[in-house]
PDB file of C-alpha atoms in Angstrom:
ATOM      1  CA  TRP A   1       0.000   0.000   0.000  1.00 74.00           C
ATOM      2  CA  ILE A   2       2.883   2.377   0.690  1.00 82.00           C
ATOM      3  CA  SER A   3       4.359   1.646  -2.743  1.00 83.00           C
ATOM      4  CA  PHE A   4       0.942   2.112  -4.337  1.00 79.00           C
ATOM      5  CA  GLY A   5       0.478   5.427  -2.533  1.00 81.00           C
ATOM      6  CA  LEU A   6       3.892   6.710  -3.631  1.00 83.00           C
ATOM      7  CA  ALA A   7       3.230   5.662  -7.222  1.00 83.00           C
ATOM      8  CA  ALA A   8      -0.175   7.363  -7.191  1.00 83.00           C
ATOM      9  CA  PHE A   9       1.407  10.528  -5.771  1.00 84.00           C
ATOM     10  CA  ILE A  10       4.059  10.548  -8.509  1.00 86.00           C
ATOM     11  CA  VAL A  11       1.453  10.015 -11.216  1.00 87.00           C
ATOM     12  CA  LEU A  12      -0.705  12.816  -9.779  1.00 87.00           C
ATOM     13  CA  ALA A  13       2.298  15.144  -9.661  1.00 83.00           C
ATOM     14  CA  LEU A  14       3.136  14.369 -13.300  1.00 84.00           C
ATOM     15  CA  VAL A  15      -0.462  14.981 -14.336  1.00 85.00           C
ATOM     16  CA  MET A  16      -0.481  18.331 -12.519  1.00 84.00           C
ATOM     17  CA  LEU A  17       2.772  19.348 -14.196  1.00 80.00           C
ATOM     18  CA  ALA A  18       1.396  18.361 -17.593  1.00 82.00           C
ATOM     19  CA  LEU A  19      -1.808  20.329 -16.979  1.00 81.00           C
ATOM     20  CA  ARG A  20       0.227  23.346 -15.914  1.00 79.00           C
ATOM     21  CA  GLU A  21       2.258  23.204 -19.109  1.00 77.00           C
ATOM     22  CA  ILE A  22      -0.897  22.860 -21.209  1.00 81.00           C
ATOM     23  CA  VAL A  23      -2.513  25.848 -19.489  1.00 78.00           C
ATOM     24  CA  GLY A  24       0.659  27.855 -20.064  1.00 75.00           C
ATOM     25  CA  PHE A  25       0.651  27.027 -23.777  1.00 78.00           C
ATOM     26  CA  VAL A  26      -3.040  27.921 -24.061  1.00 81.00           C
ATOM     27  CA  ARG A  27      -2.577  31.296 -22.373  1.00 81.00           C
ATOM     28  CA  LEU A  28       0.431  32.150 -24.548  1.00 81.00           C
ATOM     29  CA  ARG A  29      -1.527  31.204 -27.658  1.00 83.00           C
ATOM     30  CA  ARG A  30      -4.423  33.324 -26.417  1.00 85.00           C
ATOM     31  CA  LEU A  31      -2.118  36.332 -26.009  1.00 84.00           C
ATOM     32  CA  GLY A  32      -0.905  35.884 -29.561  1.00 83.00           C
ATOM     33  CA  ALA A  33      -4.448  35.564 -30.901  1.00 87.00           C
ATOM     34  CA  ILE A  34      -5.558  38.714 -29.067  1.00 87.00           C
ATOM     35  CA  ARG A  35      -2.627  40.648 -30.512  1.00 87.00           C
ATOM     36  CA  LEU A  36      -3.434  39.487 -34.049  1.00 89.00           C
ATOM     37  CA  ASN A  37      -7.085  40.479 -33.609  1.00 87.00           C
ATOM     38  CA  ALA A  38      -6.059  43.865 -32.218  1.00 87.00           C
ATOM     39  CA  ASP A  39      -3.788  44.566 -35.191  1.00 87.00           C
ATOM     40  CA  LYS A  40      -6.524  43.492 -37.598  1.00 87.00           C
ATOM     41  CA  ALA A  41      -9.174  45.622 -35.870  1.00 86.00           C
ATOM     42  CA  LEU A  42      -6.958  48.709 -36.019  1.00 85.00           C
ATOM     43  CA  ARG A  43      -5.979  48.058 -39.622  1.00 86.00           C
ATOM     44  CA  GLU A  44      -9.559  47.499 -40.829  1.00 85.00           C
ATOM     45  CA  LYS A  45     -11.161  49.973 -38.374  1.00 84.00           C
ATOM     46  CA  ASP A  46     -13.554  47.246 -37.232  1.00 82.00           C
ATOM     47  CA  VAL A  47     -15.392  48.515 -34.151  1.00 83.00           C
ATOM     48  CA  VAL A  48     -17.056  45.160 -33.414  1.00 84.00           C
ATOM     49  CA  GLN A  49     -13.801  43.224 -33.416  1.00 86.00           C
ATOM     50  CA  GLU A  50     -12.192  46.012 -31.439  1.00 86.00           C
ATOM     51  CA  ARG A  51     -14.746  45.600 -28.659  1.00 86.00           C
ATOM     52  CA  GLU A  52     -14.342  41.813 -28.724  1.00 88.00           C
ATOM     53  CA  THR A  53     -10.575  42.201 -28.423  1.00 88.00           C
ATOM     54  CA  VAL A  54     -10.819  44.577 -25.476  1.00 87.00           C
ATOM     55  CA  GLN A  55     -13.279  42.252 -23.755  1.00 88.00           C
ATOM     56  CA  ALA A  56     -10.876  39.352 -24.267  1.00 88.00           C
ATOM     57  CA  ILE A  57      -8.115  41.407 -22.617  1.00 87.00           C
ATOM     58  CA  ARG A  58     -10.456  42.291 -19.793  1.00 86.00           C
ATOM     59  CA  ARG A  59     -11.272  38.624 -19.164  1.00 85.00           C
ATOM     60  CA  LEU A  60      -7.582  37.770 -19.280  1.00 83.00           C
ATOM     61  CA  LEU A  61      -6.749  40.328 -16.583  1.00 84.00           C
ATOM     62  CA  ALA A  62      -9.940  40.061 -14.523  1.00 83.00           C
ATOM     63  CA  GLY A  63      -8.329  38.109 -11.686  1.00 78.00           C
ATOM     64  CA  ARG A  64      -5.638  40.703 -10.968  1.00 82.00           C
ATOM     65  CA  PRO A  65      -6.501  42.643  -7.772  1.00 85.00           C
ATOM     66  CA  GLU A  66      -4.036  45.441  -8.558  1.00 84.00           C
ATOM     67  CA  LEU A  67      -5.917  46.108 -11.816  1.00 84.00           C
ATOM     68  CA  ARG A  68      -9.425  46.084 -10.336  1.00 85.00           C
ATOM     69  CA  TRP A  69      -9.729  49.886 -10.249  1.00 87.00           C
ATOM     70  CA  HIS A  70      -8.284  50.251 -13.750  1.00 85.00           C
ATOM     71  CA  LEU A  71     -10.683  47.644 -15.133  1.00 84.00           C
ATOM     72  CA  SER A  72     -13.667  49.406 -13.592  1.00 85.00           C
ATOM     73  CA  ARG A  73     -12.439  52.710 -15.034  1.00 83.00           C
ATOM     74  CA  LEU A  74     -12.165  51.098 -18.467  1.00 82.00           C
ATOM     75  CA  ASP A  75     -15.732  49.791 -18.205  1.00 81.00           C
ATOM     76  CA  GLU A  76     -16.974  53.212 -17.171  1.00 79.00           C
ATOM     77  CA  HIS A  77     -15.340  55.054 -20.055  1.00 77.00           C
ATOM     78  CA  ALA A  78     -15.983  52.377 -22.684  1.00 76.00           C
ATOM     79  CA  ARG A  79     -19.702  53.189 -22.787  1.00 75.00           C
ATOM     80  CA  ASP A  80     -19.007  56.557 -24.412  1.00 75.00           C
ATOM     81  CA  VAL A  81     -16.618  55.287 -27.095  1.00 73.00           C
ATOM     82  CA  ARG A  82     -17.962  55.259 -30.665  1.00 76.00           C
ATOM     83  CA  ASP A  83     -15.141  55.966 -33.141  1.00 78.00           C
ATOM     84  CA  PRO A  84     -12.833  53.206 -34.458  1.00 80.00           C
ATOM     85  CA  GLY A  85      -9.572  52.943 -32.568  1.00 77.00           C
ATOM     86  CA  ASP A  86     -10.699  54.937 -29.542  1.00 82.00           C
ATOM     87  CA  LEU A  87     -11.526  51.871 -27.453  1.00 85.00           C
ATOM     88  CA  MET A  88      -8.060  50.420 -28.122  1.00 86.00           C
ATOM     89  CA  ARG A  89      -6.458  53.693 -27.086  1.00 86.00           C
ATOM     90  CA  LEU A  90      -8.576  53.743 -23.951  1.00 84.00           C
ATOM     91  CA  ALA A  91      -7.535  50.199 -23.035  1.00 86.00           C
ATOM     92  CA  ALA A  92      -3.913  51.027 -23.762  1.00 85.00           C
ATOM     93  CA  ARG A  93      -4.098  54.074 -21.508  1.00 84.00           C
ATOM     94  CA  ASP A  94      -6.062  52.564 -18.623  1.00 82.00           C
ATOM     95  CA  LEU A  95      -4.522  49.080 -18.588  1.00 85.00           C
ATOM     96  CA  MET A  96      -1.399  48.684 -20.692  1.00 87.00           C
ATOM     97  CA  LEU A  97       0.391  51.767 -19.359  1.00 86.00           C
ATOM     98  CA  VAL A  98       0.078  50.406 -15.822  1.00 87.00           C
ATOM     99  CA  ILE A  99       1.502  47.026 -16.818  1.00 89.00           C
ATOM    100  CA  ASP A 100       4.152  48.658 -19.006  1.00 88.00           C
ATOM    101  CA  GLY A 101       5.443  50.580 -16.000  1.00 88.00           C
ATOM    102  CA  GLU A 102       5.856  47.377 -14.007  1.00 90.00           C
ATOM    103  CA  ALA A 103       7.449  45.671 -17.021  1.00 90.00           C
ATOM    104  CA  ARG A 104      10.035  48.469 -17.278  1.00 90.00           C
ATOM    105  CA  ARG A 105      10.923  48.018 -13.608  1.00 91.00           C
ATOM    106  CA  VAL A 106      11.249  44.240 -14.041  1.00 91.00           C
ATOM    107  CA  VAL A 107      13.517  44.617 -17.090  1.00 91.00           C
ATOM    108  CA  ALA A 108      15.647  47.270 -15.360  1.00 89.00           C
ATOM    109  CA  LYS A 109      16.178  45.103 -12.276  1.00 89.00           C
ATOM    110  CA  ALA A 110      17.067  42.050 -14.373  1.00 89.00           C
ATOM    111  CA  ALA A 111      19.546  44.040 -16.484  1.00 87.00           C
ATOM    112  CA  LYS A 112      21.220  45.449 -13.354  1.00 86.00           C
ATOM    113  CA  ARG A 113      21.483  42.007 -11.749  1.00 87.00           C
ATOM    114  CA  VAL A 114      23.010  40.497 -14.893  1.00 85.00           C
ATOM    115  CA  SER A 115      25.449  43.379 -15.199  1.00 83.00           C
ATOM    116  CA  MET A 116      26.558  43.075 -11.573  1.00 82.00           C
ATOM    117  CA  VAL A 117      26.899  39.286 -11.532  1.00 82.00           C
ATOM    118  CA  THR A 118      28.844  39.271 -14.809  1.00 80.00           C
ATOM    119  CA  ALA A 119      31.227  41.904 -13.499  1.00 74.00           C
ATOM    120  CA  LEU A 120      31.800  40.186 -10.149  1.00 75.00           C
ATOM    121  CA  SER A 121      31.657  36.513 -11.136  1.00 71.00           C
ATOM    122  CA  PRO A 122      35.000  34.702 -10.709  1.00 67.00           C
ATOM    123  CA  ALA A 123      34.274  32.140 -13.433  1.00 69.00           C
ATOM    124  CA  ALA A 124      32.868  32.502 -16.919  1.00 71.00           C
ATOM    125  CA  PHE A 125      30.580  29.458 -16.695  1.00 74.00           C
ATOM    126  CA  VAL A 126      28.956  30.927 -13.571  1.00 74.00           C
ATOM    127  CA  SER A 127      28.164  34.114 -15.482  1.00 77.00           C
ATOM    128  CA  VAL A 128      26.764  32.196 -18.436  1.00 80.00           C
ATOM    129  CA  ALA A 129      24.573  30.006 -16.223  1.00 84.00           C
ATOM    130  CA  TYR A 130      23.267  32.988 -14.254  1.00 84.00           C
ATOM    131  CA  VAL A 131      22.542  35.036 -17.389  1.00 84.00           C
ATOM    132  CA  LEU A 132      20.581  32.106 -18.861  1.00 86.00           C
ATOM    133  CA  ILE A 133      18.553  31.567 -15.684  1.00 87.00           C
ATOM    134  CA  GLU A 134      17.924  35.299 -15.211  1.00 88.00           C
ATOM    135  CA  ASN A 135      16.731  35.768 -18.786  1.00 87.00           C
ATOM    136  CA  LEU A 136      14.384  32.782 -18.604  1.00 87.00           C
ATOM    137  CA  ARG A 137      12.978  34.121 -15.348  1.00 89.00           C
ATOM    138  CA  LEU A 138      12.586  37.551 -16.970  1.00 89.00           C
ATOM    139  CA  LEU A 139      10.615  36.057 -19.866  1.00 88.00           C
ATOM    140  CA  ARG A 140       8.312  34.187 -17.516  1.00 88.00           C
ATOM    141  CA  THR A 141       7.721  37.244 -15.330  1.00 90.00           C
ATOM    142  CA  LEU A 142       6.915  39.498 -18.275  1.00 89.00           C
ATOM    143  CA  ALA A 143       4.531  36.947 -19.742  1.00 87.00           C
ATOM    144  CA  GLY A 144       2.788  36.748 -16.368  1.00 86.00           C
ATOM    145  CA  LEU A 145       2.391  40.525 -16.249  1.00 87.00           C
ATOM    146  CA  TYR A 146       0.509  40.576 -19.544  1.00 87.00           C
ATOM    147  CA  GLY A 147      -1.718  37.607 -18.773  1.00 83.00           C
ATOM    148  CA  GLY A 148       0.351  34.541 -19.635  1.00 79.00           C
ATOM    149  CA  ARG A 149       1.423  31.885 -17.134  1.00 77.00           C
ATOM    150  CA  PRO A 150       3.955  29.741 -18.984  1.00 75.00           C
ATOM    151  CA  GLY A 151       5.584  26.718 -17.435  1.00 74.00           C
ATOM    152  CA  PHE A 152       9.021  25.453 -18.383  1.00 75.00           C
ATOM    153  CA  ALA A 153       8.040  24.329 -21.883  1.00 75.00           C
ATOM    154  CA  GLY A 154       5.985  27.492 -22.403  1.00 75.00           C
ATOM    155  CA  THR A 155       8.942  29.646 -21.340  1.00 77.00           C
ATOM    156  CA  ALA A 156      11.171  27.777 -23.789  1.00 78.00           C
ATOM    157  CA  ARG A 157       8.659  28.430 -26.572  1.00 79.00           C
ATOM    158  CA  LEU A 158       8.480  32.090 -25.557  1.00 78.00           C
ATOM    159  CA  ALA A 159      12.287  32.281 -25.667  1.00 79.00           C
ATOM    160  CA  ARG A 160      12.221  30.975 -29.241  1.00 81.00           C
ATOM    161  CA  MET A 161       9.586  33.580 -30.165  1.00 79.00           C
ATOM    162  CA  VAL A 162      11.689  36.353 -28.605  1.00 80.00           C
ATOM    163  CA  VAL A 163      14.833  35.262 -30.454  1.00 77.00           C
ATOM    164  CA  THR A 164      12.869  35.148 -33.712  1.00 78.00           C
ATOM    165  CA  HIS A 165      11.541  38.649 -33.021  1.00 72.00           C
ATOM    166  CA  ILE A 166      15.026  40.002 -32.302  1.00 72.00           C
ATOM    167  CA  VAL A 167      16.409  38.516 -35.506  1.00 71.00           C
ATOM    168  CA  ALA A 168      13.460  39.819 -37.526  1.00 67.00           C
ATOM    169  CA  THR A 169      13.833  43.353 -36.127  1.00 64.00           C
ATOM    170  CA  GLY A 170      17.589  43.611 -36.624  1.00 60.00           C
ATOM    171  CA  GLY A 171      19.486  42.087 -33.715  1.00 54.00           C
ATOM    172  CA  VAL A 172      22.860  42.606 -35.410  1.00 46.00           C
ATOM    173  CA  ALA A 173      22.180  46.283 -35.947  1.00 47.00           C
ATOM    174  CA  LEU A 174      21.198  46.598 -32.304  1.00 52.00           C
ATOM    175  CA  THR A 175      24.472  45.035 -31.152  1.00 50.00           C
ATOM    176  CA  ASP A 176      26.457  47.435 -33.335  1.00 46.00           C
ATOM    177  CA  ASP A 177      24.450  50.333 -31.910  1.00 52.00           C
ATOM    178  CA  LEU A 178      25.221  49.250 -28.339  1.00 56.00           C
ATOM    179  CA  ILE A 179      28.940  48.965 -29.070  1.00 50.00           C
ATOM    180  CA  GLY A 180      28.791  52.370 -30.715  1.00 53.00           C
ATOM    181  CA  GLN A 181      27.249  53.863 -27.575  1.00 53.00           C
ATOM    182  CA  PHE A 182      29.971  52.342 -25.403  1.00 53.00           C
ATOM    183  CA  LEU A 183      32.796  53.529 -27.676  1.00 46.00           C
ATOM    184  CA  GLY A 184      31.182  56.901 -28.255  1.00 49.00           C
ATOM    185  CA  GLN A 185      31.161  57.661 -24.531  1.00 49.00           C
ATOM    186  CA  ASP A 186      34.714  56.338 -24.145  1.00 51.00           C
ATOM    187  CA  LEU A 187      33.410  54.014 -21.461  1.00 51.00           C
ATOM    188  CA  LEU A 188      35.471  50.977 -22.371  1.00 50.00           C
ATOM    189  CA  ARG A 189      38.674  52.954 -21.770  1.00 49.00           C
ATOM    190  CA  ARG A 190      37.638  53.979 -18.273  1.00 50.00           C
ATOM    191  CA  VAL A 191      36.294  50.734 -16.842  1.00 52.00           C
ATOM    192  CA  SER A 192      37.751  47.293 -16.519  1.00 59.00           C
ATOM    193  CA  ARG A 193      37.097  44.491 -18.978  1.00 64.00           C
ATOM    194  CA  ARG A 194      34.780  42.758 -16.505  1.00 65.00           C
ATOM    195  CA  LEU A 195      32.686  45.891 -16.024  1.00 69.00           C
ATOM    196  CA  GLY A 196      32.479  46.320 -19.797  1.00 69.00           C
ATOM    197  CA  GLU A 197      31.236  42.747 -20.160  1.00 74.00           C
ATOM    198  CA  GLY A 198      28.727  43.362 -17.396  1.00 75.00           C
ATOM    199  CA  ILE A 199      27.345  46.431 -19.141  1.00 76.00           C
ATOM    200  CA  PHE A 200      27.085  44.621 -22.445  1.00 78.00           C
ATOM    201  CA  ASN A 201      25.357  41.572 -20.941  1.00 81.00           C
ATOM    202  CA  GLY A 202      22.988  43.833 -19.032  1.00 83.00           C
ATOM    203  CA  ALA A 203      22.135  45.683 -22.242  1.00 82.00           C
ATOM    204  CA  LEU A 204      21.466  42.409 -24.048  1.00 84.00           C
ATOM    205  CA  THR A 205      19.198  41.320 -21.186  1.00 85.00           C
ATOM    206  CA  ALA A 206      17.319  44.594 -21.583  1.00 85.00           C
ATOM    207  CA  ARG A 207      17.003  43.865 -25.312  1.00 85.00           C
ATOM    208  CA  ILE A 208      15.549  40.445 -24.575  1.00 87.00           C
ATOM    209  CA  GLY A 209      13.113  42.030 -22.115  1.00 87.00           C
ATOM    210  CA  ALA A 210      12.033  44.650 -24.653  1.00 87.00           C
ATOM    211  CA  ALA A 211      11.463  41.951 -27.277  1.00 87.00           C
ATOM    212  CA  ALA A 212       9.499  39.853 -24.760  1.00 87.00           C
ATOM    213  CA  VAL A 213       7.208  42.805 -24.095  1.00 89.00           C
ATOM    214  CA  GLU A 214       6.637  43.201 -27.845  1.00 87.00           C
ATOM    215  CA  VAL A 215       5.766  39.498 -28.135  1.00 87.00           C
ATOM    216  CA  THR A 216       3.546  39.120 -25.057  1.00 88.00           C
ATOM    217  CA  ARG A 217       1.797  42.528 -24.993  1.00 89.00           C
ATOM    218  CA  PRO A 218      -1.805  41.901 -26.116  1.00 88.00           C
ATOM    219  CA  LEU A 219      -2.107  45.400 -27.634  1.00 87.00           C
ATOM    220  CA  PRO A 220       0.318  47.198 -29.938  1.00 86.00           C
ATOM    221  CA  PHE A 221       1.973  50.409 -28.802  1.00 85.00           C
ATOM    222  CA  ILE A 222      -0.573  52.926 -30.068  1.00 82.00           C
ATOM    223  CA  GLU A 223       0.353  56.136 -28.262  1.00 73.00           C
ATOM    224  CA  ALA A 224       2.842  55.152 -25.553  1.00 75.00           C
ATOM    225  CA  PRO A 225       6.490  54.704 -26.614  1.00 79.00           C
ATOM    226  CA  PRO A 226       7.727  51.092 -26.674  1.00 81.00           C
ATOM    227  CA  ILE A 227      10.341  49.835 -24.239  1.00 80.00           C
ATOM    228  CA  ARG A 228      13.810  50.369 -25.719  1.00 79.00           C
ATOM    229  CA  VAL A 229      17.302  49.317 -24.722  1.00 77.00           C
ATOM    230  CA  ARG A 230      18.559  52.887 -24.584  1.00 74.00           C
ATOM    231  CA  ASP A 231      16.174  53.471 -21.666  1.00 73.00           C
ATOM    232  CA  PHE A 232      18.384  51.214 -19.511  1.00 76.00           C
ATOM    233  CA  VAL A 233      21.879  51.590 -20.981  1.00 72.00           C
ATOM    234  CA  GLY A 234      22.422  54.995 -19.399  1.00 69.00           C
ATOM    235  CA  GLU A 235      21.784  53.669 -15.892  1.00 70.00           C
ATOM    236  CA  LEU A 236      24.068  50.672 -16.498  1.00 70.00           C
ATOM    237  CA  MET A 237      26.834  53.022 -17.637  1.00 68.00           C
ATOM    238  CA  ARG A 238      26.443  55.280 -14.625  1.00 67.00           C
ATOM    239  CA  ARG A 239      26.633  52.316 -12.255  1.00 65.00           C
ATOM    240  CA  ALA A 240      29.764  51.058 -14.017  1.00 59.00           C
ATOM    241  CA  ALA A 241      31.374  54.485 -13.876  1.00 57.00           C
ATOM    242  CA  ARG A 242      30.738  54.714 -10.129  1.00 60.00           C
ATOM    243  CA  ALA A 243      32.113  51.203  -9.626  1.00 55.00           C
ATOM    244  CA  ALA A 244      35.228  52.096 -11.609  1.00 53.00           C
TER     245      ALA A 244
END
């Protein structure tokens, strides 16, 4: 009976893990579908699909207590919206801006942690392992902010989507731009090699975070500026200069 109980417990645990992964995949797919519908509604100026998209976002975020007031404000103002695109702008202002602010803080903290650990780590493999773990955790946290709850397999799929997005939007050009910023400010001549590596790894983490926001955000950036790497590079440079 003890053996049977342990086997049943293991089977139940495996089933729960599998269900969690399935739910994570479904929520990620739902985020992608909402984003496609939002882009189509804005492109075709379809008011009906626009309302359906906003309602889908509302249902996705309904269980978040910190967004309760913002959701009620959206419902209150949505009654007076008539023109195409206005409801999307309202949802972006009342909901997405709040989540975007938290996403910026999450990306900034992750970039600073990666920069510090890379600069202080005594071994290269420790830095590589930490950067990998930190970036996967960043992807999962950002997906959770926008309504996704990916498990391990879902996070791996999200990582592939983020890498594809970076390549499609010019990842090589971004790297050259970052190096240009470092050389342009003469930073690499004033800090040690380890601090320079820390800054660069932190900037790449910020780039991954910005791409993750683009992938998981259920609405496009209509009026608010998107999250960019240059928003975080300045702070990383200042921290490195003080450390030097």
